[in-house]
Amino acid sequence: MSFGDVVALPSPQAAPLLLGWTLLVDGVGGRIVEVEAYTQDDAASHAYRGPTARNASMFGAPGHLYVYRSYGIHWCANVVCDEPGVGAGVLLRAIEPTHGLGRMVERRGVDDRRLLCSGPGRVAQALGLTREHDGAPLDAPPFTLQPPPAPVAVAATPRIGISSATETPWRFVVRGSAWVSRAPRRA
DNA sequence: CTTTCGATGATCT
DNA sequence: GATCATCGAAAGG
């Protein structure tokens, strides 16, 4: 399944299929291991109340980025999904660092590989994503994408850091990955 | 180990 | 004026 086919799906379907892809920005990045889906009729989503200046790119073409400022400090990046105009996205929450470790350590200011990309703010900082990348297409430079070499085992859990729809199980992690922002809720 | 809290600014009410 | 798809340091057990 191509990247274009995946991001054309509704975000709760696209999100687990984005796990295992390798995403690089100017050659720096790694394997996507944790994501969350947000939809247009989802009270926890920035798209819930319709298009605004901030979330405009969420209502644009799928396969592009929606990058926003979080808590006035961090940047967080989403992959826009579904059909154009719908307002759906998949938040990139954690990546297993594989390419350009030195560049990521430099940007993050930490040495511990575990802390490089385990969290949405950390992912954006390590990959150098900012407002400049809002609306940018992921199938063109400086981005490169590689599909998973083998099928990925996925676990679904409730999303993190939200105050609405807190039990909707739209956080998806690579089962057993040591690089996620938090261990999945135990059964 | 776990929990609490401050930073910091755009966005929305 | 309140909230916020977070992070990291500090405080508490």
Coordinates of N, CA and C (backbone and C1' of nucleotides) in Angstrom, one line a residue:
Chain A
M1 N 0.9 -1.2 0.0 CA 0.0 0.0 0.0 C 0.9 1.2 0.0
S2 N 0.6 2.2 -0.9 CA 1.5 3.4 -1.0 C 1.1 4.4 0.1
F3 N 2.0 5.3 0.3 CA 1.8 6.4 1.3 C 0.5 7.1 0.9
G4 N 0.4 7.4 -0.4 CA -0.8 8.2 -0.8 C -2.1 7.4 -0.5
D5 N -2.1 6.1 -0.7 CA -3.3 5.3 -0.4 C -3.6 5.3 1.1
V6 N -2.5 5.3 1.9 CA -2.8 5.2 3.4 C -3.4 6.5 3.9
V7 N -2.8 7.7 3.5 CA -3.3 8.9 4.0 C -4.6 9.4 3.4
A8 N -5.1 8.7 2.4 CA -6.4 8.9 1.9 C -7.5 8.3 2.7
L9 N -7.1 7.5 3.6 CA -8.1 6.8 4.5 C -8.5 7.7 5.7
P10 N -9.7 7.5 6.3 CA -10.0 8.2 7.5 C -8.9 8.0 8.6
S11 N -8.6 9.0 9.4 CA -7.4 8.9 10.2 C -7.3 7.7 11.2
P12 N -8.5 7.3 11.7 CA -8.3 6.1 12.6 C -7.9 4.9 11.9
Q13 N -8.2 4.8 10.6 CA -7.7 3.7 9.8 C -6.2 3.9 9.3
A14 N -6.0 5.2 9.0 CA -4.6 5.5 8.5 C -3.6 5.4 9.6
A15 N -3.9 5.8 10.8 CA -2.9 5.9 11.9 C -2.1 4.6 12.1
P16 N -2.8 3.4 12.3 CA -2.0 2.2 12.5 C -1.2 1.8 11.3
L17 N -1.6 2.2 10.1 CA -0.9 1.9 8.9 C 0.3 2.7 8.7
L18 N 0.4 3.8 9.5 CA 1.6 4.7 9.4 C 2.7 4.2 10.3
L19 N 2.4 3.3 11.2 CA 3.4 2.8 12.1 C 4.4 1.9 11.2
G20 N 5.7 2.0 11.5 CA 6.7 1.2 10.8 C 7.3 2.0 9.6
W21 N 6.7 3.0 9.1 CA 7.3 3.8 8.1 C 8.5 4.6 8.6
T22 N 9.5 4.7 7.8 CA 10.7 5.5 8.1 C 10.5 6.9 7.5
L23 N 10.5 7.9 8.4 CA 10.3 9.3 8.0 C 11.6 10.0 8.2
L24 N 12.2 10.7 7.2 CA 13.4 11.5 7.3 C 13.1 12.9 6.9
V25 N 13.7 13.8 7.6 CA 13.7 15.2 7.2 C 15.2 15.7 6.9
D26 N 15.5 15.9 5.7 CA 16.9 16.2 5.3 C 17.8 15.0 5.8
G27 N 17.3 13.8 5.7 CA 18.1 12.7 6.1 C 18.2 12.3 7.5
V28 N 17.4 13.1 8.4 CA 17.4 12.9 9.8 C 16.0 12.4 10.3
G29 N 16.0 11.3 11.0 CA 14.7 10.8 11.5 C 14.8 9.3 11.9
G30 N 13.7 8.6 11.6 CA 13.7 7.2 11.9 C 12.3 6.6 11.7
R31 N 12.0 5.5 12.4 CA 10.9 4.7 12.2 C 9.7 5.1 13.1
I32 N 8.6 5.4 12.5 CA 7.4 5.8 13.3 C 6.9 4.7 14.2
V33 N 6.8 4.9 15.5 CA 6.4 3.8 16.4 C 5.2 4.2 17.3
E34 N 4.8 5.5 17.2 CA 3.6 5.9 18.0 C 2.9 7.0 17.4
V35 N 1.6 6.9 17.2 CA 0.8 8.0 16.6 C -0.6 8.0 17.3
E36 N -1.3 9.1 17.0 CA -2.7 9.3 17.5 C -3.5 9.8 16.3
A37 N -4.8 9.3 16.2 CA -5.7 9.8 15.2 C -6.6 10.9 15.8
Y38 N -6.9 11.9 15.0 CA -7.9 12.9 15.3 C -8.8 13.1 14.1
T39 N -10.1 13.3 14.4 CA -11.1 13.4 13.3 C -11.8 14.7 13.4
Q40 N -12.6 15.0 12.4 CA -13.4 16.3 12.3 C -14.5 16.3 13.4
D41 N -15.1 15.2 13.7 CA -16.2 15.2 14.7 C -15.7 14.6 16.0
D42 N -14.5 14.9 16.4 CA -13.8 14.4 17.6 C -13.6 15.6 18.5
A43 N -14.2 15.6 19.7 CA -14.1 16.7 20.6 C -12.7 17.1 21.0
A44 N -11.8 16.1 20.9 CA -10.4 16.4 21.3 C -9.6 16.9 20.1
S45 N -10.2 17.0 18.9 CA -9.4 17.5 17.8 C -9.4 19.0 17.5
H46 N -8.3 19.5 17.0 CA -8.2 20.9 16.7 C -9.2 21.2 15.5
A47 N -9.6 20.2 14.8 CA -10.5 20.4 13.7 C -12.0 20.4 14.1
Y48 N -12.3 20.1 15.4 CA -13.6 19.9 15.8 C -14.5 21.1 15.6
R49 N -14.0 22.3 15.8 CA -14.8 23.5 15.6 C -14.7 24.1 14.2
G50 N -14.2 23.4 13.3 CA -14.1 23.9 11.9 C -12.8 24.6 11.6
P51 N -12.6 25.0 10.4 CA -11.3 25.6 10.0 C -11.1 26.9 10.6
T52 N -9.8 27.1 11.0 CA -9.4 28.4 11.6 C -8.0 28.7 10.9
A53 N -7.4 29.8 11.3 CA -6.1 30.1 10.8 C -5.1 29.1 11.2
R54 N -5.2 28.6 12.4 CA -4.2 27.7 12.9 C -4.3 26.3 12.2
N55 N -5.5 25.8 12.1 CA -5.7 24.4 11.7 C -5.9 24.3 10.2
A56 N -5.7 25.4 9.4 CA -6.1 25.4 8.0 C -5.5 24.2 7.2
S57 N -4.2 23.9 7.5 CA -3.6 22.8 6.7 C -4.2 21.5 7.0
M58 N -4.9 21.4 8.2 CA -5.6 20.1 8.5 C -6.8 19.9 7.5
F59 N -7.3 21.0 6.9 CA -8.4 20.9 6.0 C -7.9 20.9 4.5
G60 N -6.5 20.8 4.4 CA -5.9 20.8 3.1 C -5.8 19.4 2.5
A61 N -4.8 19.2 1.7 CA -4.6 17.9 1.0 C -4.0 16.9 2.0
P62 N -4.4 15.6 1.9 CA -3.8 14.5 2.7 C -2.4 14.3 2.3
G63 N -1.6 13.8 3.2 CA -0.2 13.6 3.0 C 0.7 14.8 3.2
H64 N 0.0 15.9 3.6 CA 0.8 17.1 3.9 C 0.9 17.2 5.5
L65 N 1.7 18.1 6.0 CA 1.9 18.3 7.4 C 0.9 19.3 8.0
Y66 N 0.5 19.1 9.2 CA -0.1 20.1 10.0 C 0.8 20.3 11.2
V67 N 1.4 21.4 11.3 CA 2.4 21.7 12.4 C 1.8 22.9 13.3
Y68 N 1.7 22.6 14.6 CA 1.2 23.7 15.4 C 2.0 23.9 16.7
R69 N 1.9 25.0 17.3 CA 2.7 25.3 18.5 C 1.8 24.8 19.7
S70 N 2.5 24.0 20.6 CA 1.9 23.4 21.7 C 2.4 24.1 23.0
Y71 N 1.5 24.5 23.9 CA 1.8 25.1 25.2 C 2.8 26.2 25.0
G72 N 2.7 26.9 23.9 CA 3.6 28.1 23.7 C 5.0 27.8 23.5
I73 N 5.4 26.5 23.6 CA 6.8 26.1 23.7 C 7.2 25.1 22.6
H74 N 6.4 24.1 22.4 CA 6.8 23.0 21.6 C 6.1 23.1 20.2
W75 N 6.7 22.4 19.2 CA 6.0 22.1 18.0 C 5.5 20.7 17.9
C76 N 4.3 20.5 17.3 CA 3.8 19.1 17.2 C 3.4 19.0 15.7
A77 N 3.6 17.8 15.1 CA 3.4 17.6 13.7 C 2.4 16.4 13.5
N78 N 1.5 16.7 12.6 CA 0.5 15.7 12.1 C 0.6 15.4 10.7
V79 N 0.2 14.2 10.3 CA 0.0 13.9 8.9 C -1.5 14.1 8.5
V80 N -1.8 15.0 7.6 CA -3.2 15.2 7.2 C -3.7 14.0 6.5
C81 N -4.9 13.6 6.9 CA -5.5 12.4 6.3 C -6.9 12.6 5.7
D82 N -7.4 11.6 5.1 CA -8.8 11.6 4.6 C -8.9 12.4 3.3
E83 N -10.1 12.8 2.9 CA -10.2 13.6 1.7 C -9.9 15.0 2.0
P84 N -9.5 15.8 1.0 CA -9.3 17.2 1.2 C -10.5 17.9 1.7
G85 N -10.3 18.8 2.7 CA -11.5 19.5 3.3 C -12.1 18.8 4.5
V86 N -11.8 17.6 4.8 CA -12.4 16.9 5.9 C -12.0 17.4 7.2
G87 N -10.6 17.6 7.4 CA -10.1 18.0 8.7 C -9.7 16.9 9.6
A88 N -8.9 16.0 9.1 CA -8.5 14.8 9.9 C -6.9 14.7 9.9
G89 N -6.4 14.2 10.9 CA -4.9 14.1 11.0 C -4.4 13.0 11.9
V90 N -3.1 12.7 11.8 CA -2.5 11.7 12.6 C -1.3 12.4 13.3
L91 N -1.3 12.5 14.6 CA -0.2 13.1 15.3 C 1.0 12.2 15.4
L92 N 2.2 12.7 15.1 CA 3.4 11.9 15.2 C 3.9 12.0 16.7
R93 N 3.7 10.9 17.4 CA 4.1 11.0 18.9 C 5.4 10.4 19.2
A94 N 5.9 9.5 18.4 CA 7.3 8.9 18.8 C 7.9 8.2 17.6
I95 N 9.2 8.3 17.5 CA 10.0 7.8 16.4 C 11.2 7.0 17.0
E96 N 11.5 5.9 16.4 CA 12.7 5.2 16.8 C 13.9 5.8 16.0
P97 N 14.8 6.5 16.7 CA 15.8 7.3 15.9 C 16.8 6.3 15.2
T98 N 16.9 6.5 13.9 CA 17.8 5.6 13.1 C 18.8 6.3 12.2
H99 N 18.4 7.5 11.8 CA 19.2 8.3 10.9 C 19.6 9.7 11.4
G100 N 20.8 10.1 11.4 CA 21.2 11.4 11.8 C 21.2 11.6 13.3
L101 N 21.6 10.6 14.0 CA 21.6 10.7 15.5 C 22.3 11.9 16.0
G102 N 23.5 12.2 15.5 CA 24.2 13.4 15.9 C 23.5 14.7 15.8
R103 N 22.8 14.8 14.7 CA 22.0 16.0 14.4 C 20.8 16.2 15.4
M104 N 20.2 15.0 15.7 CA 19.1 15.0 16.7 C 19.6 15.4 18.1
V105 N 20.7 14.8 18.5 CA 21.3 15.1 19.8 C 21.6 16.6 19.9
E106 N 22.1 17.1 18.9 CA 22.5 18.6 18.8 C 21.2 19.4 19.0
R107 N 20.2 19.1 18.2 CA 18.9 19.9 18.3 C 18.2 19.7 19.7
R108 N 18.2 18.5 20.2 CA 17.5 18.2 21.4 C 18.2 18.7 22.7
G109 N 19.6 18.7 22.6 CA 20.3 19.0 23.8 C 20.4 17.9 24.8
V110 N 20.1 16.7 24.4 CA 20.2 15.6 25.3 C 20.9 14.5 24.6
D111 N 21.5 13.6 25.4 CA 22.4 12.6 24.9 C 21.7 11.2 24.8
D112 N 20.7 11.0 25.7 CA 20.0 9.8 25.9 C 19.1 9.5 24.6
R113 N 19.5 8.4 23.9 CA 18.7 8.1 22.7 C 17.2 7.9 23.0
R114 N 17.0 7.4 24.2 CA 15.6 7.1 24.6 C 14.7 8.4 24.6
L115 N 15.4 9.5 24.9 CA 14.7 10.8 25.0 C 14.7 11.7 23.8
L116 N 15.3 11.2 22.7 CA 15.4 12.0 21.5 C 14.1 12.3 20.8
C117 N 13.3 11.2 20.7 CA 12.1 11.3 19.8 C 10.9 10.7 20.5
S118 N 10.8 10.5 21.8 CA 9.7 9.8 22.5 C 8.7 10.8 23.0
G119 N 7.9 11.4 22.2 CA 6.9 12.4 22.5 C 6.8 13.4 21.4
P120 N 5.6 13.9 21.2 CA 5.4 14.8 20.0 C 6.2 16.0 19.9
G121 N 6.5 16.7 21.0 CA 7.3 17.8 21.0 C 8.8 17.5 20.7
R122 N 9.2 16.3 21.2 CA 10.5 15.8 21.0 C 10.8 15.4 19.6
V123 N 9.8 14.8 19.0 CA 9.9 14.4 17.6 C 10.1 15.6 16.7
A124 N 9.3 16.6 16.9 CA 9.4 17.8 16.1 C 10.7 18.5 16.3
Q125 N 11.2 18.6 17.5 CA 12.4 19.3 17.8 C 13.6 18.5 17.2
A126 N 13.6 17.2 17.3 CA 14.7 16.3 16.8 C 14.8 16.4 15.3
L127 N 13.6 16.5 14.6 CA 13.6 16.5 13.2 C 13.6 17.9 12.6
G128 N 13.6 18.9 13.5 CA 13.7 20.3 13.0 C 12.4 20.8 12.4
L129 N 11.3 20.2 12.8 CA 10.0 20.7 12.3 C 9.5 21.9 13.0
T130 N 9.0 22.9 12.3 CA 8.5 24.1 12.8 C 7.3 24.6 11.9
R131 N 6.8 25.8 12.3 CA 5.7 26.4 11.5 C 6.1 26.5 10.0
E132 N 7.4 26.5 9.7 CA 7.8 26.6 8.3 C 7.4 25.4 7.5
H133 N 7.2 24.2 8.2 CA 6.8 23.0 7.5 C 5.3 22.8 7.5
D134 N 4.5 23.7 8.1 CA 3.1 23.6 8.1 C 2.5 23.6 6.7
G135 N 1.8 22.6 6.3 CA 1.3 22.5 5.0 C 2.2 21.9 3.9
A136 N 3.4 21.5 4.3 CA 4.3 21.0 3.4 C 4.0 19.5 3.0
P137 N 4.2 19.1 1.7 CA 3.9 17.8 1.3 C 5.0 16.8 1.7
L138 N 4.6 15.7 2.2 CA 5.6 14.7 2.8 C 6.2 13.8 1.7
D139 N 5.7 13.9 0.4 CA 6.2 13.1 -0.6 C 7.2 13.8 -1.5
A140 N 7.8 14.9 -0.9 CA 8.7 15.7 -1.7 C 9.8 16.2 -0.7
P141 N 11.0 16.6 -1.2 CA 12.1 17.1 -0.4 C 11.6 18.2 0.5
P142 N 12.1 18.4 1.7 CA 13.2 17.6 2.3 C 12.8 16.3 2.9
F143 N 11.6 15.8 2.6 CA 11.1 14.6 3.3 C 11.4 13.4 2.4
T144 N 11.7 12.3 3.1 CA 11.8 11.0 2.4 C 11.0 10.0 3.3
L145 N 10.3 9.0 2.6 CA 9.5 8.0 3.3 C 9.8 6.7 2.8
Q146 N 10.0 5.7 3.7 CA 10.2 4.3 3.3 C 9.1 3.5 4.0
P147 N 8.4 2.6 3.2 CA 7.4 1.8 3.8 C 8.0 0.7 4.8
P148 N 7.2 0.1 5.7 CA 7.8 -0.9 6.6 C 8.2 -2.1 5.8
P149 N 9.4 -2.6 6.1 CA 9.9 -3.8 5.4 C 9.2 -5.1 5.7
A150 N 8.5 -5.0 6.9 CA 7.7 -6.2 7.3 C 6.4 -5.7 8.0
P151 N 5.4 -6.5 8.1 CA 4.2 -6.1 8.8 C 4.5 -5.8 10.2
V152 N 3.7 -4.8 10.8 CA 4.0 -4.3 12.1 C 2.8 -4.7 13.0
A153 N 3.2 -5.2 14.2 CA 2.2 -5.6 15.3 C 1.8 -4.3 16.0
V154 N 0.5 -4.0 16.1 CA 0.0 -2.8 16.6 C -0.8 -3.0 17.8
A155 N -0.7 -2.1 18.8 CA -1.6 -2.0 20.0 C -2.3 -0.7 20.0
A156 N -3.6 -0.7 20.3 CA -4.4 0.5 20.4 C -4.7 0.9 21.9
T157 N -4.5 2.1 22.3 CA -4.8 2.6 23.6 C -5.5 3.9 23.6
P158 N -6.0 4.4 24.7 CA -6.5 5.8 24.8 C -5.4 6.8 24.5
R159 N -5.9 8.0 24.0 CA -4.9 9.0 23.6 C -4.4 9.8 24.9
I160 N -3.3 10.5 24.7 CA -2.6 11.1 25.9 C -2.8 12.6 25.9
G161 N -3.0 13.2 27.1 CA -2.9 14.7 27.2 C -4.1 15.4 26.7
I162 N -5.2 14.7 26.6 CA -6.5 15.4 26.2 C -7.5 15.4 27.3
S163 N -8.5 16.3 27.2 CA -9.5 16.3 28.2 C -10.9 16.0 27.7
S164 N -11.0 15.7 26.4 CA -12.3 15.2 25.9 C -12.0 13.9 25.2
A165 N -13.1 13.1 25.1 CA -13.0 11.8 24.4 C -11.8 11.0 24.9
T166 N -11.6 11.0 26.2 CA -10.4 10.5 26.8 C -10.3 9.0 26.7
E167 N -11.4 8.3 26.4 CA -11.3 6.8 26.4 C -11.3 6.3 24.9
T168 N -11.4 7.2 24.0 CA -11.4 6.7 22.6 C -10.0 6.1 22.3
P169 N -9.9 4.8 21.8 CA -8.6 4.2 21.7 C -8.0 4.4 20.4
W170 N -7.6 5.7 20.2 CA -7.0 6.1 18.9 C -5.5 6.4 19.0
R171 N -4.9 6.0 20.1 CA -3.4 6.0 20.1 C -2.9 4.6 19.7
F172 N -2.0 4.6 18.7 CA -1.5 3.3 18.2 C 0.0 3.3 18.4
V173 N 0.5 2.1 18.9 CA 1.9 2.0 19.1 C 2.4 0.7 18.5
V174 N 3.7 0.6 18.1 CA 4.3 -0.6 17.7 C 4.4 -1.5 18.9
R175 N 3.7 -2.6 18.9 CA 3.7 -3.5 20.1 C 5.1 -3.9 20.5
G176 N 5.4 -3.6 21.8 CA 6.7 -4.0 22.3 C 7.9 -3.0 22.1
S177 N 7.6 -1.9 21.3 CA 8.7 -0.9 21.0 C 9.1 -0.2 22.3
A178 N 10.4 -0.1 22.4 CA 11.0 0.6 23.6 C 11.1 2.1 23.4
W179 N 10.6 2.6 22.2 CA 10.9 4.0 21.9 C 9.6 4.8 22.0
V180 N 8.5 4.3 22.5 CA 7.3 5.1 22.6 C 7.4 6.0 23.8
S181 N 6.4 7.0 23.9 CA 6.5 8.0 24.9 C 6.1 7.5 26.3
R182 N 5.2 6.5 26.3 CA 4.8 5.9 27.5 C 4.4 4.4 27.2
A183 N 4.7 3.5 28.2 CA 4.3 2.1 28.0 C 2.8 2.1 27.8
P184 N 2.3 1.2 26.9 CA 0.9 1.1 26.8 C 0.2 0.6 28.1
R185 N -1.0 1.0 28.3 CA -1.7 0.6 29.5 C -1.7 -0.9 29.6
R186 N -1.4 -1.4 30.8 CA -1.4 -2.9 31.0 C -2.7 -3.5 31.0
A187 N -2.8 -4.7 30.5 CA -4.1 -5.4 30.5 C -4.4 -6.1 31.8
Chain B
dC1 P 12.9 3.7 38.1 O5' 11.5 4.0 38.7 C5' 10.7 2.9 39.3 C4' 9.9 3.5 40.5 C3' 8.9 4.5 40.0 O3' 7.7 3.8 39.6 C1' 10.0 5.3 42.0
dT2 P 6.6 4.7 38.7 O5' 6.1 5.7 39.7 C5' 5.3 5.4 40.8 C4' 4.8 6.6 41.5 C3' 3.9 7.4 40.6 O3' 2.6 7.7 41.2 C1' 5.6 8.8 41.5
dT3 P 1.5 8.6 40.4 O5' 1.7 10.0 41.0 C5' 1.8 10.3 42.4 C4' 2.1 11.7 42.6 C3' 1.1 12.7 41.8 O3' 0.6 13.7 42.7 C1' 3.4 13.3 41.5
dT4 P -0.4 14.8 42.1 O5' 0.6 16.1 42.1 C5' 1.4 16.3 43.2 C4' 2.2 17.6 43.0 C3' 1.5 18.7 42.3 O3' 1.9 19.9 42.9 C1' 3.4 18.2 41.0
dC5 P 1.0 21.3 42.8 O5' 2.0 22.1 41.9 C5' 3.3 22.3 42.3 C4' 4.1 22.9 41.1 C3' 3.3 24.0 40.3 O3' 4.2 25.1 40.1 C1' 4.2 22.4 38.9
dG6 P 3.6 26.6 40.0 O5' 4.7 27.3 39.3 C5' 6.1 26.9 39.5 C4' 6.9 27.1 38.2 C3' 6.4 28.3 37.3 O3' 7.6 28.9 36.8 C1' 6.2 26.3 36.1
dA7 P 7.4 30.2 35.9 O5' 7.7 29.7 34.5 C5' 9.0 29.1 34.2 C4' 9.1 28.6 32.8 C3' 8.7 29.7 31.8 O3' 9.6 29.7 30.7 C1' 7.4 27.8 31.4
dT8 P 9.9 31.1 30.0 O5' 8.8 31.1 28.9 C5' 8.8 30.1 27.8 C4' 7.6 30.3 27.0 C3' 7.1 31.7 26.8 O3' 6.8 31.9 25.5 C1' 5.3 30.4 27.6
dG9 P 6.9 33.5 24.9 O5' 5.7 33.5 23.9 C5' 5.7 32.6 22.8 C4' 4.2 32.3 22.5 C3' 3.3 33.6 22.3 O3' 2.4 33.3 21.3 C1' 2.3 32.1 23.8
dA10 P 2.4 34.3 20.0 O5' 1.5 33.5 19.0 C5' 1.8 32.1 18.8 C4' 0.5 31.3 18.9 C3' -0.7 31.9 18.2 O3' -1.3 30.9 17.5 C1' -1.2 31.3 20.4
dT11 P -2.5 31.3 16.4 O5' -3.8 30.8 17.1 C5' -3.9 29.5 17.6 C4' -5.0 29.4 18.6 C3' -6.3 30.1 18.0 O3' -7.3 29.0 17.9 C1' -6.0 30.6 20.3
dC12 P -8.6 29.3 17.1 O5' -9.7 29.4 18.3 C5' -9.7 28.4 19.2 C4' -10.5 28.8 20.5 C3' -11.8 29.5 20.1 O3' -12.9 28.9 20.9 C1' -10.6 30.8 21.7
dT13 P -14.4 29.4 20.7 O5' -14.8 30.0 22.1 C5' -14.4 29.2 23.3 C4' -14.7 30.1 24.5 C3' -16.1 30.8 24.5 O3' -16.7 30.7 25.8 C1' -14.4 32.4 24.8
Chain C
dG1 P -8.0 39.6 33.8 O5' -8.6 38.3 33.1 C5' -10.0 37.9 33.4 C4' -10.2 36.5 33.0 C3' -9.3 35.4 33.6 O3' -10.0 34.3 33.9 C1' -9.2 35.4 31.2
dA2 P -9.3 33.1 34.7 O5' -9.5 31.9 33.6 C5' -10.8 31.6 33.0 C4' -10.7 30.5 32.0 C3' -9.8 29.3 32.5 O3' -10.5 28.1 32.2 C1' -8.9 30.2 30.5
dT3 P -10.0 26.7 32.6 O5' -9.5 26.2 31.2 C5' -10.3 26.4 30.0 C4' -9.5 26.0 28.8 C3' -8.6 24.8 29.0 O3' -8.9 23.9 27.9 C1' -7.3 26.5 28.1
dC4 P -8.7 22.3 27.9 O5' -7.3 22.3 27.2 C5' -7.3 22.5 25.8 C4' -5.9 22.7 25.3 C3' -4.9 21.6 25.7 O3' -4.7 20.7 24.6 C1' -3.9 23.8 25.8
dA5 P -5.2 20.4 23.3 O5' -4.2 19.1 23.1 C5' -4.0 18.2 24.1 C4' -3.1 17.1 23.6 C3' -1.7 17.6 23.2 O3' -0.8 16.6 23.3 C1' -2.8 16.9 21.3
dT6 P 0.0 16.5 24.7 O5' 1.0 17.7 24.7 C5' 2.0 17.9 23.6 C4' 3.3 18.2 24.2 C3' 4.1 17.1 25.0 O3' 5.3 16.9 24.3 C1' 4.0 19.1 26.3
dC7 P 6.3 15.8 24.8 O5' 7.3 16.6 25.8 C5' 8.0 17.7 25.3 C4' 8.8 18.4 26.4 C3' 9.7 17.4 27.1 O3' 11.0 18.0 27.0 C1' 8.4 18.8 28.6
dG8 P 12.3 17.2 27.5 O5' 12.6 17.7 28.9 C5' 12.9 19.1 29.1 C4' 12.8 19.5 30.5 C3' 13.7 18.6 31.4 O3' 14.4 19.4 32.2 C1' 11.5 18.7 32.3
dA9 P 15.7 18.9 33.0 O5' 15.6 19.7 34.4 C5' 15.1 21.1 34.3 C4' 14.4 21.3 35.6 C3' 15.1 20.8 36.8 O3' 15.1 21.8 37.9 C1' 12.9 20.0 36.8
dA10 P 15.9 21.6 39.2 O5' 14.7 21.4 40.3 C5' 13.6 22.3 40.2 C4' 12.5 21.8 41.1 C3' 13.0 21.3 42.5 O3' 12.2 21.8 43.5 C1' 11.7 19.6 41.5
dA11 P 12.6 21.7 45.0 O5' 11.4 20.8 45.6 C5' 10.1 21.1 45.2 C4' 9.2 20.0 45.6 C3' 9.5 19.3 47.0 O3' 8.2 19.2 47.6 C1' 9.5 17.7 45.3
dG12 P 8.2 18.7 49.2 O5' 7.6 17.3 49.1 C5' 6.4 17.0 48.4 C4' 6.2 15.5 48.3 C3' 6.4 14.7 49.5 O3' 5.3 13.8 49.6 C1' 7.6 13.8 47.8
dG13 P 5.1 13.0 51.1 O5' 4.9 11.5 50.6 C5' 5.8 11.0 49.6 C4' 5.5 9.6 49.4 C3' 5.7 8.7 50.7 O3' 5.1 7.5 50.5 C1' 7.6 8.4 49.2

